[in-house]
Coordinates of C-alpha atoms and ligand atoms in Angstrom, one line a residue:
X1 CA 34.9 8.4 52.8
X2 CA 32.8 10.1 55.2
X3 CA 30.8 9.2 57.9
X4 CA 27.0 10.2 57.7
X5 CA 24.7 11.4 59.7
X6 CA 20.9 10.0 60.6
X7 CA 19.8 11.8 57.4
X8 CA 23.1 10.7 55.3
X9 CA 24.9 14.0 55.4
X10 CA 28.4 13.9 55.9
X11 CA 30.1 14.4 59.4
X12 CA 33.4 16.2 60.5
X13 CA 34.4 16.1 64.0
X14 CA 36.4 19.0 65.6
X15 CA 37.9 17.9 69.0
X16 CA 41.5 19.9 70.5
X17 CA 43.3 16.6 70.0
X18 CA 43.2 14.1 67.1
X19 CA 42.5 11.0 68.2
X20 CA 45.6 9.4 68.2
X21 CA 49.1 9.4 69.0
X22 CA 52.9 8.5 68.0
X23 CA 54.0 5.3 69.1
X24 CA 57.3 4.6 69.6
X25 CA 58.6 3.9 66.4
X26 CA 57.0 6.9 64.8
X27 CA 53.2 5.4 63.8
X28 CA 49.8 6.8 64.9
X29 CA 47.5 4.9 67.0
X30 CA 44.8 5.7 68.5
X31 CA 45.4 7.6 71.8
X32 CA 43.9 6.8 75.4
X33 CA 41.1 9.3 77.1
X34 CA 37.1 9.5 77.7
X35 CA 36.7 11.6 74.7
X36 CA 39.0 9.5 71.9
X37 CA 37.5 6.3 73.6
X38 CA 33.8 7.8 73.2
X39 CA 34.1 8.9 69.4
X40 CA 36.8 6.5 68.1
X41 CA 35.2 3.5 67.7
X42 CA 32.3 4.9 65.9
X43 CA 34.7 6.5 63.5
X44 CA 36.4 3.2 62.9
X45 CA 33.5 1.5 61.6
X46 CA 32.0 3.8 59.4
X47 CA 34.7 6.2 58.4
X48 CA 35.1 10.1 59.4
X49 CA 36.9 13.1 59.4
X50 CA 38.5 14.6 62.7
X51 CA 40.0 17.7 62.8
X52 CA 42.7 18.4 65.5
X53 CA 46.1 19.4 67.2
X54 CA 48.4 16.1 67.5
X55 CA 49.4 17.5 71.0
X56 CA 53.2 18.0 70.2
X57 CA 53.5 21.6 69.9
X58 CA 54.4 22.9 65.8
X59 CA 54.0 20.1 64.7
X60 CA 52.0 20.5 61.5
X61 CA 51.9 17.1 59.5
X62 CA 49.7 16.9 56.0
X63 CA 46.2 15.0 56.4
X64 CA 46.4 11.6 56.9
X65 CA 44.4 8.7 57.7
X66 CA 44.3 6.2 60.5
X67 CA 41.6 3.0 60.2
X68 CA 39.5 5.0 58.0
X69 CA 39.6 8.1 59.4
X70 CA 40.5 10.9 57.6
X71 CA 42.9 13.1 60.3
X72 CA 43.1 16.8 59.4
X73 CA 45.8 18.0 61.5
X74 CA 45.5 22.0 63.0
X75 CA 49.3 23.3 63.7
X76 CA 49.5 24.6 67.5
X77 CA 52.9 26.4 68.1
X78 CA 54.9 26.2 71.8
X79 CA 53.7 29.5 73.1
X80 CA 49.8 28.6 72.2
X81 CA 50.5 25.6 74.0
X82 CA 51.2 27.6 77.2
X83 CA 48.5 30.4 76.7
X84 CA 45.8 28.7 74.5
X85 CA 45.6 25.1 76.2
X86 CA 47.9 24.8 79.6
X87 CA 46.3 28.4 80.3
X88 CA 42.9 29.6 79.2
X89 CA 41.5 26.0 78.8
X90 CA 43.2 24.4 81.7
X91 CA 43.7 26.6 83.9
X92 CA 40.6 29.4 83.8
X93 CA 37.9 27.4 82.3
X94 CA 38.4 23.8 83.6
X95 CA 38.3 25.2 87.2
X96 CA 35.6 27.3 86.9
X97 CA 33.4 24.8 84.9
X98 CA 34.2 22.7 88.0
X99 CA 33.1 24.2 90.9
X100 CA 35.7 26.5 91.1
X101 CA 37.4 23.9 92.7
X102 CA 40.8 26.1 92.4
X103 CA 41.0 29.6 91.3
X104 CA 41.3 30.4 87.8
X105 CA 43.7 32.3 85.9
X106 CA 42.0 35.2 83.6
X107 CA 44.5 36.6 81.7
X108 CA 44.7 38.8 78.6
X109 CA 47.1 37.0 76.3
X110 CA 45.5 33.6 76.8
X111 CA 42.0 34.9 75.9
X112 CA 43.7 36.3 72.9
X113 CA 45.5 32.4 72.1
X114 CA 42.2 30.8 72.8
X115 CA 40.6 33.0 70.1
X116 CA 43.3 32.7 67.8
X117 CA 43.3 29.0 67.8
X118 CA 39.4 28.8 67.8
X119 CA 39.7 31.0 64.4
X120 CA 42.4 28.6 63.0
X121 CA 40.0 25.3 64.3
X122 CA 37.3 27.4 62.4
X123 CA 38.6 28.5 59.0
X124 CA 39.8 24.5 58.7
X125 CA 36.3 23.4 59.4
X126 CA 35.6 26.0 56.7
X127 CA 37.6 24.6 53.8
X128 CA 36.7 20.8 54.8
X129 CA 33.0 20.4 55.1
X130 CA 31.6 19.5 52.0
X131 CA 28.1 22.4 51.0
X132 CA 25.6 21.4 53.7
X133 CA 27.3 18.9 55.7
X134 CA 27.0 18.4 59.4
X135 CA 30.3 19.3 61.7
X136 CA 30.4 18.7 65.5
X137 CA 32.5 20.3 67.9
X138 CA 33.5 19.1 70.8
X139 CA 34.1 20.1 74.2
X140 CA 35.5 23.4 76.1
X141 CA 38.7 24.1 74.2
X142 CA 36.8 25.1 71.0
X143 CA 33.5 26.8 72.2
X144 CA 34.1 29.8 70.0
X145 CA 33.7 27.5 67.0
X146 CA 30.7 27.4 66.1
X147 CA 30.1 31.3 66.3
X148 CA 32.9 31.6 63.8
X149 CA 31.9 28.9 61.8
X150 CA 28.1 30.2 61.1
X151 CA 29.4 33.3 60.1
X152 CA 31.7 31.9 57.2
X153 CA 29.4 28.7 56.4
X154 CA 26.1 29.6 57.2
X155 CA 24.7 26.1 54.7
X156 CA 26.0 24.0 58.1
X157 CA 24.8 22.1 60.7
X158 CA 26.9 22.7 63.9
X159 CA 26.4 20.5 67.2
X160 CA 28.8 20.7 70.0
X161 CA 28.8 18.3 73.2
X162 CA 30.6 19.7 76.0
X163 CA 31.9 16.6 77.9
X164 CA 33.0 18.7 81.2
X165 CA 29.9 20.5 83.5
X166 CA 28.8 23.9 82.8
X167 CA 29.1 25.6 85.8
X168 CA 26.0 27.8 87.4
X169 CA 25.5 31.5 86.4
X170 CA 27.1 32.9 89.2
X171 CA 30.1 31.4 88.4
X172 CA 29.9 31.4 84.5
X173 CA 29.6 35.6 84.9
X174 CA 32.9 35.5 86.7
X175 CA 34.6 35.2 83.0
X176 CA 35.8 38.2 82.1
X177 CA 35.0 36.6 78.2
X178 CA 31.4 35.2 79.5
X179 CA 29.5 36.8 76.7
X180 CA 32.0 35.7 73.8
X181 CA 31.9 31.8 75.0
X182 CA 28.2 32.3 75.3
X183 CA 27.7 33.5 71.7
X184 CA 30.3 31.2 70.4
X185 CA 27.7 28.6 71.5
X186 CA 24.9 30.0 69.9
X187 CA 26.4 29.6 66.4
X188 CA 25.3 25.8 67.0
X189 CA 22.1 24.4 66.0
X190 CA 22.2 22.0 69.2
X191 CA 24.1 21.9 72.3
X192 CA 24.5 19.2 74.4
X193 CA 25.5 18.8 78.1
X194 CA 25.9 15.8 79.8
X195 CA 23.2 16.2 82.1
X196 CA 19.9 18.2 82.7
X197 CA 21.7 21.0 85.3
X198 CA 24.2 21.7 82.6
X199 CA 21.7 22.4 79.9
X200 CA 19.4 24.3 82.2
X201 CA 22.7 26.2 83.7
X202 CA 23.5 27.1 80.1
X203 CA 19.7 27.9 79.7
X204 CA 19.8 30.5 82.6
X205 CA 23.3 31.7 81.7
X206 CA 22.2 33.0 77.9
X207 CA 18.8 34.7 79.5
X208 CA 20.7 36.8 82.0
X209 CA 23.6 37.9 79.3
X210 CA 22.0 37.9 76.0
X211 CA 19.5 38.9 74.0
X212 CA 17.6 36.0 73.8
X213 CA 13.7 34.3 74.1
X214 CA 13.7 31.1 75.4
X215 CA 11.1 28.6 75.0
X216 CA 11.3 25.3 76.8
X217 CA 14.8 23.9 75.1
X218 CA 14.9 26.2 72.2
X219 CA 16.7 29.6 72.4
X220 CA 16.0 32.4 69.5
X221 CA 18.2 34.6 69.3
X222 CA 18.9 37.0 66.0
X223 CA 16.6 34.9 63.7
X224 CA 18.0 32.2 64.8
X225 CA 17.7 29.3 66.9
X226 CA 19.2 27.2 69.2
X227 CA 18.3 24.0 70.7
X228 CA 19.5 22.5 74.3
X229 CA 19.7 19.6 75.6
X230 CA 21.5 16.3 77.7
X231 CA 22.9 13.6 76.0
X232 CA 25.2 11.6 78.9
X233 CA 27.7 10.2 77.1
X234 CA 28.5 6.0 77.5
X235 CA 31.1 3.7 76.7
X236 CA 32.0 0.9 73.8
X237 CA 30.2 -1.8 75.9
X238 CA 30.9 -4.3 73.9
X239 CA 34.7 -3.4 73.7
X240 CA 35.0 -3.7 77.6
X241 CA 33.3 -6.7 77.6
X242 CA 35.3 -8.5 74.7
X243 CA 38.6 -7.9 76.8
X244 CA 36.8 -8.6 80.3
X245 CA 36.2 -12.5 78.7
X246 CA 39.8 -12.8 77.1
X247 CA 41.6 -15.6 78.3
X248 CA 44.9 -13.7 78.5
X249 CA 42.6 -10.9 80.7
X250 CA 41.7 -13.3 83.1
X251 CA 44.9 -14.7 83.9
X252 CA 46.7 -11.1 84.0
X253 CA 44.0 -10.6 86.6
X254 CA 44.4 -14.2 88.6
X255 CA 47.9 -12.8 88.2
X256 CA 47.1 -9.3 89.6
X257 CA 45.5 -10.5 93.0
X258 CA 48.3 -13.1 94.0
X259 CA 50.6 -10.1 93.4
X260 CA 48.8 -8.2 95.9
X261 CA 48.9 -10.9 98.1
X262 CA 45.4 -12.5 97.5
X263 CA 44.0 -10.1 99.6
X264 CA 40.4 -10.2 100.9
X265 CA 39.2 -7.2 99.1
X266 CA 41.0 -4.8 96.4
X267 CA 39.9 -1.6 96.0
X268 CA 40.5 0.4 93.0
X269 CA 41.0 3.7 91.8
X270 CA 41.8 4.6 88.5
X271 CA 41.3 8.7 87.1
X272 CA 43.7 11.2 85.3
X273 CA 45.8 12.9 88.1
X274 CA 43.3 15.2 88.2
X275 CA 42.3 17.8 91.5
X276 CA 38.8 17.1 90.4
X277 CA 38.8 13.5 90.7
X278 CA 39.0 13.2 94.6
X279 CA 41.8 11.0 94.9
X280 CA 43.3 12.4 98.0
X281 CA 39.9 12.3 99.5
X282 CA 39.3 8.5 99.1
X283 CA 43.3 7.8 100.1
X284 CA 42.3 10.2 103.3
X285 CA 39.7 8.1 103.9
X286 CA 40.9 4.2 102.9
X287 CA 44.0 6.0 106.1
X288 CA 41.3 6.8 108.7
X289 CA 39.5 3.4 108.4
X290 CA 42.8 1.4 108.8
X291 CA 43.6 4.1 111.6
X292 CA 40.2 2.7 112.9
X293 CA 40.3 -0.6 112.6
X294 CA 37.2 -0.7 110.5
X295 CA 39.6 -1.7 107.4
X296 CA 42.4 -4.2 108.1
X297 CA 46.0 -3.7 105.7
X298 CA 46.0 -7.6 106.1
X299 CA 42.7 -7.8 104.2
X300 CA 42.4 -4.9 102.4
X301 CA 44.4 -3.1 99.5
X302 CA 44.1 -0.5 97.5
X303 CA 45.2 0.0 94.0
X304 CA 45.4 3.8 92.8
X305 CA 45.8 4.3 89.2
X306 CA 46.8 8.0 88.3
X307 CA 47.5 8.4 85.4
X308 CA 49.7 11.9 84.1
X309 CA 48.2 14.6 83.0
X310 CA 48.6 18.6 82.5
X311 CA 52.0 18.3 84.2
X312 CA 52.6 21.8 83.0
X313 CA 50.0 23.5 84.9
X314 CA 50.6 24.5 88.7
X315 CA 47.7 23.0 90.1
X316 CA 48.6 19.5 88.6
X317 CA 51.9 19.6 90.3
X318 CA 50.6 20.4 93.5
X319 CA 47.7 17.6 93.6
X320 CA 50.3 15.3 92.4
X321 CA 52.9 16.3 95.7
X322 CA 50.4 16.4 97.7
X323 CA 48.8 12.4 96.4
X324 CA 52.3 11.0 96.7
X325 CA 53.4 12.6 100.2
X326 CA 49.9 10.7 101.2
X327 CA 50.5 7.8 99.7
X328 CA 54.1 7.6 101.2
X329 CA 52.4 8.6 104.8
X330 CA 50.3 5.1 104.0
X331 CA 52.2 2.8 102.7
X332 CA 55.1 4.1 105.7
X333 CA 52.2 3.6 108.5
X334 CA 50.7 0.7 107.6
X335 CA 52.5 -1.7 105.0
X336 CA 54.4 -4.8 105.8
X337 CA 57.5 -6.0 103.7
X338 CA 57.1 -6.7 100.6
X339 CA 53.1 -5.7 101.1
X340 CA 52.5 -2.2 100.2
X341 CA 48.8 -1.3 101.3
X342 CA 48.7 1.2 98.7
X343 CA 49.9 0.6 95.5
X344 CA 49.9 3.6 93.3
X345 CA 51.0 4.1 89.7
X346 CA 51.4 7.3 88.3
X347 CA 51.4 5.4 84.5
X348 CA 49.5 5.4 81.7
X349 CA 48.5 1.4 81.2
X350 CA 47.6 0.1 77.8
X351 CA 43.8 -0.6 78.1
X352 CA 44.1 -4.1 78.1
X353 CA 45.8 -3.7 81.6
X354 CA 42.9 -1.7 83.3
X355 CA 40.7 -4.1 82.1
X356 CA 42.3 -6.7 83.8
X357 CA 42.7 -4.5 87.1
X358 CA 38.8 -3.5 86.7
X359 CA 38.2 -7.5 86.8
X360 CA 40.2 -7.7 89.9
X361 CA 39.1 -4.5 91.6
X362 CA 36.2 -5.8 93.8
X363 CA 35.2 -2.6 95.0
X364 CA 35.7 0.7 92.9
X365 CA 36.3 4.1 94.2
X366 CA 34.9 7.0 92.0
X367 CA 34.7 10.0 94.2
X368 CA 35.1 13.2 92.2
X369 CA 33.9 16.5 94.0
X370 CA 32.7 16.9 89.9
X371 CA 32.9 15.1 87.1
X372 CA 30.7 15.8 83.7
X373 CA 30.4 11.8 83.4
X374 CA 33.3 9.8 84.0
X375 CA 33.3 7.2 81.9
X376 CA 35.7 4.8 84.4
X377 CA 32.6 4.2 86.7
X378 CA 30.9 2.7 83.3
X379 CA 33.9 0.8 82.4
X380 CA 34.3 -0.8 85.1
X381 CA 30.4 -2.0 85.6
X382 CA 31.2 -3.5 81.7
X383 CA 34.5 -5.4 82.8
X384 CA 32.7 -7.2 85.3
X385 CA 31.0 -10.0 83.6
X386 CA 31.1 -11.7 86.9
X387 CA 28.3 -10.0 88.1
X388 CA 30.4 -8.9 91.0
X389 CA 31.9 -6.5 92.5
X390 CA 30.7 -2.6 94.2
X391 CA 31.0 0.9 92.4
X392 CA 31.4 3.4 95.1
X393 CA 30.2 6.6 93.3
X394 CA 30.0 10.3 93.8
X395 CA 27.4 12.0 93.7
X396 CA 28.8 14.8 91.8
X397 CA 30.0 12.9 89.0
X398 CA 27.6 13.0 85.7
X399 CA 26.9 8.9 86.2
X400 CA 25.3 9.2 89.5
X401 CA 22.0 9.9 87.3
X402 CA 22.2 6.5 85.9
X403 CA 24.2 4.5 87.7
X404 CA 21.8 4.3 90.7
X405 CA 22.7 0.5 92.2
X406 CA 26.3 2.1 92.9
X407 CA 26.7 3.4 96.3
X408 CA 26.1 6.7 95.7
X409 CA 27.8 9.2 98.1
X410 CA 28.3 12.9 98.8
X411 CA 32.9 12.9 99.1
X412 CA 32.1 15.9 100.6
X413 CA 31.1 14.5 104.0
X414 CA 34.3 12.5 104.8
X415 CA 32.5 10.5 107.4
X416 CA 30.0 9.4 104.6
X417 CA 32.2 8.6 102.2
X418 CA 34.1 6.4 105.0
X419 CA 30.9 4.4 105.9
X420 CA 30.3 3.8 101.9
X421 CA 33.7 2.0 101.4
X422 CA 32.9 0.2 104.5
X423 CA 29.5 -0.8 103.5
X424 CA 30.7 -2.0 100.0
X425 CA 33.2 -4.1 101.5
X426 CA 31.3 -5.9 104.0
X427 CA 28.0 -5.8 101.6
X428 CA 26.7 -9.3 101.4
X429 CA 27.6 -10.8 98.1
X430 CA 23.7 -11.0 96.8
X431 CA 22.6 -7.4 97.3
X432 CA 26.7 -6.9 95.3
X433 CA 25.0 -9.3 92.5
X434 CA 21.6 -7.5 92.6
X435 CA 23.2 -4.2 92.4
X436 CA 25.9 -5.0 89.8
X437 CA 23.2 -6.7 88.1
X438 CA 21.4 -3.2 87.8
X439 CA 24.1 -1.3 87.0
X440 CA 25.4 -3.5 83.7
X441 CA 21.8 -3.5 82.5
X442 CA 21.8 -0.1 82.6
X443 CA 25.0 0.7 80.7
X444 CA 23.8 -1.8 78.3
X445 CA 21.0 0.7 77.3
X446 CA 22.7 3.2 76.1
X447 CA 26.2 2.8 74.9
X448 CA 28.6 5.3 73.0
X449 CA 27.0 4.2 69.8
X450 CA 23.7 5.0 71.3
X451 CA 24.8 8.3 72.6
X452 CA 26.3 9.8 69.7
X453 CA 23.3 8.1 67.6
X454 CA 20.9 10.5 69.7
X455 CA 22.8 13.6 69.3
X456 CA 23.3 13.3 65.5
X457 CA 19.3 12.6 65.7
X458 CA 18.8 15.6 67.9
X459 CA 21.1 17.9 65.3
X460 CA 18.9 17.1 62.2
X461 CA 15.9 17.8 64.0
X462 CA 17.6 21.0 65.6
X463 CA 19.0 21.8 62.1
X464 CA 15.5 21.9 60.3
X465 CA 13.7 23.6 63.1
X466 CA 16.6 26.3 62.4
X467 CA 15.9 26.3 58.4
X468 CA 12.3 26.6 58.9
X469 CA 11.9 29.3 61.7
Ligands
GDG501 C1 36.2 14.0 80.3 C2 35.3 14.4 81.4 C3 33.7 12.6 80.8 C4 42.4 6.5 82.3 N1 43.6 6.1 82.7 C5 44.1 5.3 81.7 C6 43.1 5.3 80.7 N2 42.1 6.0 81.1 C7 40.8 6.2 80.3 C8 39.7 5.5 81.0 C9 38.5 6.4 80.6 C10 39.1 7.7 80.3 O1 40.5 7.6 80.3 C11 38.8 8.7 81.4 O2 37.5 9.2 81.2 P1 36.7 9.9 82.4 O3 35.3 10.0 81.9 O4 36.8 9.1 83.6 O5 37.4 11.3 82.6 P2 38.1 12.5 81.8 O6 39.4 12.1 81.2 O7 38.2 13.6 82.8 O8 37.0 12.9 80.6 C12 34.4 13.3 82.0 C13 34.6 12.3 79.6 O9 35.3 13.5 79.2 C14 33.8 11.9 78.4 O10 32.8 12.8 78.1 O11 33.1 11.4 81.3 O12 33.5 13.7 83.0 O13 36.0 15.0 82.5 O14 38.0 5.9 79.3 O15 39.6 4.2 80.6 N3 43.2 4.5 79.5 C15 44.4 3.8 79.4 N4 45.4 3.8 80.3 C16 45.2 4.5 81.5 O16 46.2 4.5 82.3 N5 44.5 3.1 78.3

């Protein structure tokens, strides 16, 4: 069975990873990560296809179906692994999307890997969709698809979300591919960005390097066209919530603080060991405030979750040497026995587990230098069904636009971002209620349901307008 769309056509994700894993003893289940825990649960309930790599490279299993979804596995051998996904997607275009935050790799053979396996992701897509249907592709391993896709199934409705930022036009043009991934885009009938710099970025990108008119969020471009806009993606609200009120989550969190110590304030972290994420800059700055005396190790923890990620790529391995020598620097300065003041885990927890360490985190760190959304920031606002507790958020990170009762800071401006972790610790607890308050209303509006409801809205619309100019 498939999922429908808005106007009951039926839908077939493409994402780089299938939404699930191999346990242990050999089973799939569903698999941790802001895109699985966007889209799964909306595939759960009404049934889908989702067509991806299982992440272990050659592996190449027949389809198969998890909770109602229908899995369509797309083979990914060892050295497409290394060029295709540690390389050209993780190591040219997820630093230039960001900032440029480190330097990319352009290289020859993984353009060539990223096309290939784009192709593959394509002719599948191909073969699956039933005449007419609507596919969307997801993020910025596969933006080739929808180019190649339109050319062998022109009868389809293609959306794609990117979920990462798309980087200004001086940066984009630094791809020595920049006018491939730009026409790749344009096979779609919509794309969406997570907020209204990205789409407008895109917007300005495609009227410097192609031959395009542009009017307002419509592109036309070879008879065609294509629409633009944001869609910030949000969380299973409900989900978060559910586990928040579990008995068994409330004692693993009762649990959690007398472990610490019962300290006066926990702080949390919790991101993918990512160079994006700013984790070194809030550990710099938890160190100078202790150094200062404005924080006190007897009264104040912090807990960094980082979980693995990428371990393959350079960059990853530095940021993670460089997170632990600080951590070690910390904990060596200012612990006592048996009390860390930093507790880090480089794990991946079962959710149930950050749940419980959202509940007890009474002051959450989110400090990305950039971040498309960053869907820990919402999760955390959900888990606290206590109505207390102060998100410290960047500025930089997609969520900022809504999440305006955090305390919103630029981690740029160490000093700043210092003063903000002071001022959400000593905030008085009513203005923490009033903003925390604000904050789960918010989220409340528009969950991942709600999200991927308006973009399936927005692709019908975008999908006529495309038939009927
Ligand atoms: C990309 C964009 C955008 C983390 N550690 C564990 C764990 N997680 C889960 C969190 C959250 C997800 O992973 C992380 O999502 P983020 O949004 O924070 O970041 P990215 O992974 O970089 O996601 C981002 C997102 O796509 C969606 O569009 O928001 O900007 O970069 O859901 O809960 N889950 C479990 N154990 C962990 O240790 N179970």
């Amino acid at each position: 069975m498939s999922e429908t769309s808005s106007s009951g056509r039926p839908i077939i994700i493409a994402a780089n990873r299938l939404p699930v894993m191999r346990a242990d003893g050999g089973q799939w289940t569903p698999s941790p990560g802001g895109l699985v825990r966007a889209l799964y649960p909306m595939l759960r309930e009404s049934g889908g296809t989702w067509v991806g790599w299982t992440g272990e490279p050659d592996d190449d299993p027949e389809p198969f179906t998890v909770e109602g979804v229908d899995l369509r596995p797309i083979p990914i051998s060892a050295d497409e692994m290394t060029l295709y996904y540690e390389g050209f997607s993780n190591d040219a275009l997820w630093p230039l999307y960001h900032d440029a935050l480190r330097e990319s790799t352009f290289d020859n053979d993984q353009w060539q890997a990223y096309r290939s396996v784009n192709e593959r992701f394509a002719a599948e897509l191909a073969e699956v969709a039933p005449d007419e249907s609507v596919v969307w592709v997801h993020d910025y391993q596969l933006q080739l698809v929808p180019g190649l896709l339109r050319e062998r199934r022109p009868d389809l409705t293609i959306g794609f979300f990117l979920h990462i930022p798309f980087p200004p036009v001086d940066l984009f043009t630094r791809l020595p591919w920049r006018d491939q991934i730009a026409t790749g885009l344009l096979g779609c009938d919509l794309v969406g960005f997570q907020r209204p710099k990205d789409a407008a970025n895109f917007v300005a990108t495609v009227d410097q390097l192609l031959d395009v008119a542009i009017d307002g969020n419509t592109i036309a471009h070879g008879g065609r066209t294509t629409s633009v806009g944001e869609y910030p993606i949000s969380i299973d609200v409900a989900e978060v919530e559910e586990i928040a009120t579990g008995r068994a989550t409330r004692q693993r969190t009762s649990q959690i603080r007398a472990r610490l110590g019962d300290p006066e304030v926990i702080m949390l972290g919790v991101d993918r060991l990512d160079y994006t994420k700013g984790i070194g800059l809030r550990l710099r700055a938890f160190a100078r405030l202790l150094e200062d005396g404005r924080l006190d190790p007897t009264r104040h923890v912090m807990v960094q979750v980082a979980t693995p990620t990428r371990e393959a790529v350079e960059h990853y391995q530095d940021e993670r040497a460089s997170i632990e020598r600080l951590v070690g620097e910390i904990n060596g300065r200012f612990s006592r026995i048996g009390l860390p003041v930093v507790h880090y885990l480089y794990q991946s927890l079962p959710y149930d587990e950050l749940v419980a360490l959202y509940r007890a985190g009474d002051v959450m760190l989110v400090t990305p230098f950039r971040d498309g959304m960053n869907l820990v920031a919402k999760e955390y606002a959900a888990a606290h069904i206590d109505g207390d507790g102060v998100l410290v958020l960047s500025e930089f990170a997609g969520a900022a636009d809504e999440l305006t009762d955090a305390v919103l800071v630029n981690p740029h401006d160490e000093r700043a971002l210092q003063d903000a972790i002071v001022e959400a610790v000593e905030m008085h607890r009513h203005e923490r209620r009033g903003r925390m308050s604000g904050l789960r209303d918010q989220i409340r509006k528009s969950d991942v349901q709600g999200w991927a409801d308006r973009f399936l809205a927005a692709l019908d619309v975008a999908s006529t307008t495309r038939k009927e100019s």
